[in-house]
Amino acid sequence: MITIYGNYHSRASRALWLLEELGLPFRLRRVVQANRFKDPLAPEVPLNTRSPEFRKLSPMGAIPVLEEDGLILTESLAINLHLARKAGGPLAPAHERELSLMEQWALFAATWIETDALALSFVYRRKEQDTPEGKAEIASLLSKLARPLTALETHLETHSHIVGGRFTVTDLNLAEVLRYGQDHPEFLAPYPRLQSWIKLCQSRKAFRAMWDKREAEAI
Ligand SMILES: N[C@@H](CCC(=O)N[C@@H](CS)C(=O)NCC(=O)O)C(=O)O
């Protein structure tokens, strides 16, 4: 049995979306971010990323974690590549070359996009988007993101999807990493292909199912 430790308002959403796509049975063990509590180690506080019990699974103290028959995996994008390969089918790599491309794009998402897209989202979470400092930070992040986003836009000129001409775990992983940037309404305005592609990804039944559960989740 697959167990995911995390919650819908975290990078666990990536695995939870994929599990909806794959129709695999799983258990979600709720672990929340420690920064939601004043004293995350207080006895009455629920399982969180600083709880000693959780730290045994994730020495980094970060969600998501996958546990499956003694295998413990951290890193959301690696968890998703593992789940897709295990399940097989259209979302999984069809052969070694596709696997290599999927690994390439996962690293691309994590190293070229995620930090800056997340920082963009944090400007909005701090409600600083209309302040001079917030506007300057947004402009600087958009300028840094222009390089990987232009590369993706160019890729989509000749590809319907990121790998293999069909929706795969790679589209899902990239769409989830890019989602942070969407807090900024103009994020994808200069990239029409990327805009249409992410709209298609996010209109999938499994994404909507994950999103409904996220919206129903108490923070
Ligand atoms: N690179 C890791 C990052 C994991 C991560 O930072 N998770 C956040 C939630 S989205 C977390 O656990 N934050 C709580 C904490 O750091 O205490 C991954 O993709 O899984």
Short mmCIF file of C-alpha atoms and ligand atoms in Angstrom, two decimals:
data_model
loop_
_atom_site.label_atom_id
_atom_site.label_comp_id
_atom_site.label_asym_id
_atom_site.label_seq_id
_atom_site.Cartn_x
_atom_site.Cartn_y
_atom_site.Cartn_z
CA MET A 1 0.00 0.00 0.00
CA ILE A 2 1.21 3.48 -0.88
CA THR A 3 1.23 6.06 1.91
CA ILE A 4 1.72 9.74 1.16
CA TYR A 5 2.69 11.98 4.07
CA GLY A 6 1.65 15.56 3.52
CA ASN A 7 -1.44 17.60 2.76
CA TYR A 8 -3.15 19.15 -0.26
CA HIS A 9 -1.72 22.63 0.47
CA SER A 10 1.84 21.51 -0.15
CA ARG A 11 3.99 19.88 -2.81
CA ALA A 12 2.17 16.66 -1.90
CA SER A 13 -0.52 17.96 -4.31
CA ARG A 14 1.75 16.74 -7.14
CA ALA A 15 1.62 13.13 -5.97
CA LEU A 16 -2.06 13.43 -5.04
CA TRP A 17 -2.93 14.66 -8.54
CA LEU A 18 -0.89 11.87 -10.10
CA LEU A 19 -2.49 9.22 -7.88
CA GLU A 20 -5.90 10.48 -9.07
CA GLU A 21 -4.70 10.13 -12.68
CA LEU A 22 -3.38 6.60 -12.09
CA GLY A 23 -6.31 5.37 -9.99
CA LEU A 24 -3.90 3.71 -7.55
CA PRO A 25 -5.12 3.04 -4.01
CA PHE A 26 -3.24 5.04 -1.39
CA ARG A 27 -3.45 6.36 2.14
CA LEU A 28 -2.85 10.01 2.95
CA ARG A 29 -1.26 10.53 6.35
CA ARG A 30 -1.76 14.17 7.20
CA VAL A 31 1.46 16.02 8.02
CA VAL A 32 1.38 19.81 8.00
CA GLN A 33 4.07 22.47 7.67
CA ALA A 34 5.66 23.25 11.05
CA ASN A 35 5.49 26.98 10.40
CA ARG A 36 1.72 26.84 10.86
CA PHE A 37 2.28 26.44 14.61
CA LYS A 38 3.79 28.70 17.23
CA ASP A 39 5.30 25.68 18.98
CA PRO A 40 5.33 22.74 16.55
CA LEU A 41 6.77 20.45 19.23
CA ALA A 42 4.03 21.09 21.79
CA PRO A 43 2.30 17.82 22.77
CA GLU A 44 -1.19 18.83 21.54
CA VAL A 45 0.06 19.90 18.10
CA PRO A 46 -0.71 17.46 15.23
CA LEU A 47 1.93 15.65 13.21
CA ASN A 48 4.04 18.24 11.43
CA THR A 49 7.33 18.60 9.61
CA ARG A 50 9.23 19.07 12.88
CA SER A 51 7.67 16.14 14.71
CA PRO A 52 10.38 13.61 15.70
CA GLU A 53 8.19 10.76 14.38
CA PHE A 54 8.05 12.42 10.94
CA ARG A 55 11.76 13.36 10.98
CA LYS A 56 12.58 9.63 11.05
CA LEU A 57 11.06 9.44 7.56
CA SER A 58 12.29 12.79 6.29
CA PRO A 59 15.52 14.02 7.86
CA MET A 60 14.97 17.28 5.94
CA GLY A 61 11.60 17.62 7.63
CA ALA A 62 9.79 18.25 4.35
CA ILE A 63 6.64 16.93 2.73
CA PRO A 64 5.76 14.96 0.69
CA VAL A 65 7.16 11.59 1.64
CA LEU A 66 6.09 8.35 -0.01
CA GLU A 67 6.25 5.07 1.90
CA GLU A 68 5.58 1.84 0.09
CA ASP A 69 6.55 -1.67 1.23
CA GLY A 70 9.61 -0.39 3.09
CA LEU A 71 10.65 2.08 0.38
CA ILE A 72 10.82 5.65 1.64
CA LEU A 73 11.09 8.36 -0.99
CA THR A 74 11.34 12.11 -0.60
CA GLU A 75 11.45 14.82 -3.31
CA SER A 76 8.06 15.31 -4.92
CA LEU A 77 9.22 15.12 -8.53
CA ALA A 78 11.16 11.88 -7.88
CA ILE A 79 8.14 10.45 -6.08
CA ASN A 80 6.05 11.17 -9.18
CA LEU A 81 8.54 9.61 -11.59
CA HIS A 82 8.56 6.53 -9.36
CA LEU A 83 4.76 6.33 -9.19
CA ALA A 84 4.37 6.73 -12.96
CA ARG A 85 6.98 4.09 -13.76
CA LYS A 86 5.45 1.69 -11.27
CA ALA A 87 1.95 2.13 -12.70
CA GLY A 88 2.99 2.05 -16.37
CA GLY A 89 0.48 3.20 -18.98
CA PRO A 90 0.39 6.44 -20.98
CA LEU A 91 1.64 8.73 -18.20
CA ALA A 92 4.78 6.63 -17.70
CA PRO A 93 7.91 6.58 -19.84
CA ALA A 94 7.38 4.18 -22.75
CA HIS A 95 11.13 3.43 -23.00
CA GLU A 96 14.56 4.41 -21.67
CA ARG A 97 14.84 7.53 -23.83
CA GLU A 98 11.54 8.88 -22.59
CA LEU A 99 12.64 8.16 -19.05
CA SER A 100 15.82 10.16 -19.63
CA LEU A 101 13.81 13.05 -21.07
CA MET A 102 11.40 12.93 -18.15
CA GLU A 103 14.29 13.08 -15.70
CA GLN A 104 15.78 15.97 -17.66
CA TRP A 105 12.53 17.96 -17.48
CA ALA A 106 12.03 17.22 -13.79
CA LEU A 107 15.48 18.64 -13.05
CA PHE A 108 14.76 21.56 -15.38
CA ALA A 109 11.59 22.35 -13.42
CA ALA A 110 13.32 22.08 -10.06
CA THR A 111 16.46 24.01 -10.93
CA TRP A 112 15.35 26.65 -13.45
CA ILE A 113 11.79 27.42 -12.41
CA GLU A 114 10.66 26.35 -8.96
CA THR A 115 12.57 28.76 -6.70
CA ASP A 116 11.62 31.88 -8.66
CA ALA A 117 8.01 30.80 -9.28
CA LEU A 118 7.63 30.11 -5.57
CA ALA A 119 9.15 33.48 -4.69
CA LEU A 120 6.58 35.09 -6.99
CA SER A 121 3.81 33.32 -5.14
CA PHE A 122 5.22 34.47 -1.79
CA VAL A 123 5.01 38.13 -2.86
CA TYR A 124 1.25 37.56 -3.21
CA ARG A 125 0.97 35.54 0.01
CA ARG A 126 2.61 38.46 1.84
CA LYS A 127 0.15 40.78 0.00
CA GLU A 128 3.03 42.90 -1.23
CA GLN A 129 2.18 42.81 -4.94
CA ASP A 130 1.08 46.45 -5.05
CA THR A 131 3.91 47.88 -2.95
CA PRO A 132 6.96 49.38 -4.71
CA GLU A 133 9.18 46.63 -3.21
CA GLY A 134 6.74 43.92 -4.24
CA LYS A 135 6.48 45.29 -7.79
CA ALA A 136 10.27 45.43 -8.08
CA GLU A 137 10.59 41.86 -6.84
CA ILE A 138 7.92 40.65 -9.30
CA ALA A 139 9.70 42.39 -12.19
CA SER A 140 13.04 40.86 -11.23
CA LEU A 141 11.56 37.34 -10.86
CA LEU A 142 9.72 37.59 -14.20
CA SER A 143 12.91 38.65 -15.86
CA LYS A 144 14.80 35.65 -14.39
CA LEU A 145 12.00 33.30 -15.38
CA ALA A 146 11.93 34.58 -18.96
CA ARG A 147 14.80 32.28 -19.97
CA PRO A 148 13.23 28.92 -18.94
CA LEU A 149 9.71 30.03 -19.90
CA THR A 150 10.88 31.06 -23.37
CA ALA A 151 12.60 27.69 -23.72
CA LEU A 152 9.35 25.95 -22.82
CA GLU A 153 7.34 28.16 -25.17
CA THR A 154 9.74 27.30 -28.00
CA HIS A 155 9.49 23.59 -27.14
CA LEU A 156 5.70 23.79 -27.39
CA GLU A 157 5.94 25.31 -30.89
CA THR A 158 6.83 21.83 -32.15
CA HIS A 159 5.44 19.56 -29.42
CA SER A 160 1.86 19.11 -28.23
CA HIS A 161 3.15 17.94 -24.83
CA ILE A 162 6.51 18.04 -23.08
CA VAL A 163 7.50 14.42 -23.81
CA GLY A 164 6.10 11.72 -26.06
CA GLY A 165 3.24 13.58 -27.76
CA ARG A 166 0.80 12.74 -24.95
CA PHE A 167 0.00 13.90 -21.41
CA THR A 168 2.55 12.31 -19.07
CA VAL A 169 3.89 12.70 -15.58
CA THR A 170 6.24 15.31 -17.03
CA ASP A 171 3.40 17.66 -18.01
CA LEU A 172 1.96 17.16 -14.53
CA ASN A 173 5.27 17.86 -12.77
CA LEU A 174 5.95 20.98 -14.81
CA ALA A 175 2.40 22.27 -14.51
CA GLU A 176 2.59 21.93 -10.74
CA VAL A 177 5.90 23.77 -10.52
CA LEU A 178 4.58 26.53 -12.79
CA ARG A 179 1.35 26.80 -10.79
CA TYR A 180 3.06 28.93 -8.12
CA GLY A 181 3.68 31.64 -10.70
CA GLN A 182 0.00 31.75 -11.62
CA ASP A 183 -0.71 33.78 -8.48
CA HIS A 184 0.61 36.62 -10.63
CA PRO A 185 -2.14 37.15 -13.24
CA GLU A 186 0.30 38.18 -16.01
CA PHE A 187 2.71 35.29 -15.36
CA LEU A 188 2.15 33.48 -18.64
CA ALA A 189 0.84 36.39 -20.72
CA PRO A 190 3.94 36.52 -22.97
CA TYR A 191 3.77 32.75 -23.57
CA PRO A 192 0.52 31.83 -25.38
CA ARG A 193 1.44 28.18 -26.03
CA LEU A 194 2.41 27.65 -22.43
CA GLN A 195 -0.86 29.26 -21.39
CA SER A 196 -2.95 26.89 -23.55
CA TRP A 197 -0.91 23.88 -22.46
CA ILE A 198 -1.28 24.57 -18.72
CA LYS A 199 -5.00 25.24 -19.20
CA LEU A 200 -5.35 21.78 -20.74
CA CYS A 201 -3.35 20.18 -17.92
CA GLN A 202 -5.44 21.91 -15.27
CA SER A 203 -8.73 21.04 -16.94
CA ARG A 204 -8.07 17.31 -16.54
CA LYS A 205 -10.58 15.43 -14.40
CA ALA A 206 -7.87 14.23 -12.04
CA PHE A 207 -6.52 17.75 -11.50
CA ARG A 208 -10.03 19.02 -10.74
CA ALA A 209 -10.56 16.13 -8.30
CA MET A 210 -7.30 16.96 -6.51
CA TRP A 211 -8.18 20.67 -6.50
CA ASP A 212 -11.66 20.08 -5.03
CA LYS A 213 -10.08 18.10 -2.18
CA ARG A 214 -7.54 20.86 -1.68
CA GLU A 215 -10.29 23.46 -1.44
CA ALA A 216 -12.19 21.31 1.04
CA GLU A 217 -9.08 20.86 3.20
CA ALA A 218 -8.80 22.91 6.38
CA ILE A 219 -5.50 24.79 6.47
N1 LIG B 1 12.33 19.73 -2.94
C1 LIG B 1 11.34 19.23 -2.03
C2 LIG B 1 10.78 20.41 -1.25
C3 LIG B 1 9.82 19.96 -0.17
C4 LIG B 1 9.30 21.13 0.67
O1 LIG B 1 9.97 22.16 0.84
N2 LIG B 1 8.09 20.98 1.19
C5 LIG B 1 7.49 22.02 1.99
C6 LIG B 1 5.99 22.05 1.76
S1 LIG B 1 5.55 22.40 0.09
C7 LIG B 1 7.69 21.71 3.47
O2 LIG B 1 7.71 20.57 3.87
N3 LIG B 1 7.77 22.76 4.28
C8 LIG B 1 7.74 22.63 5.71
C9 LIG B 1 9.04 22.79 6.36
O3 LIG B 1 10.05 23.04 5.67
O4 LIG B 1 9.05 22.68 7.60
C10 LIG B 1 10.24 18.49 -2.79
O5 LIG B 1 9.98 18.84 -3.96
O6 LIG B 1 9.64 17.55 -2.26
#
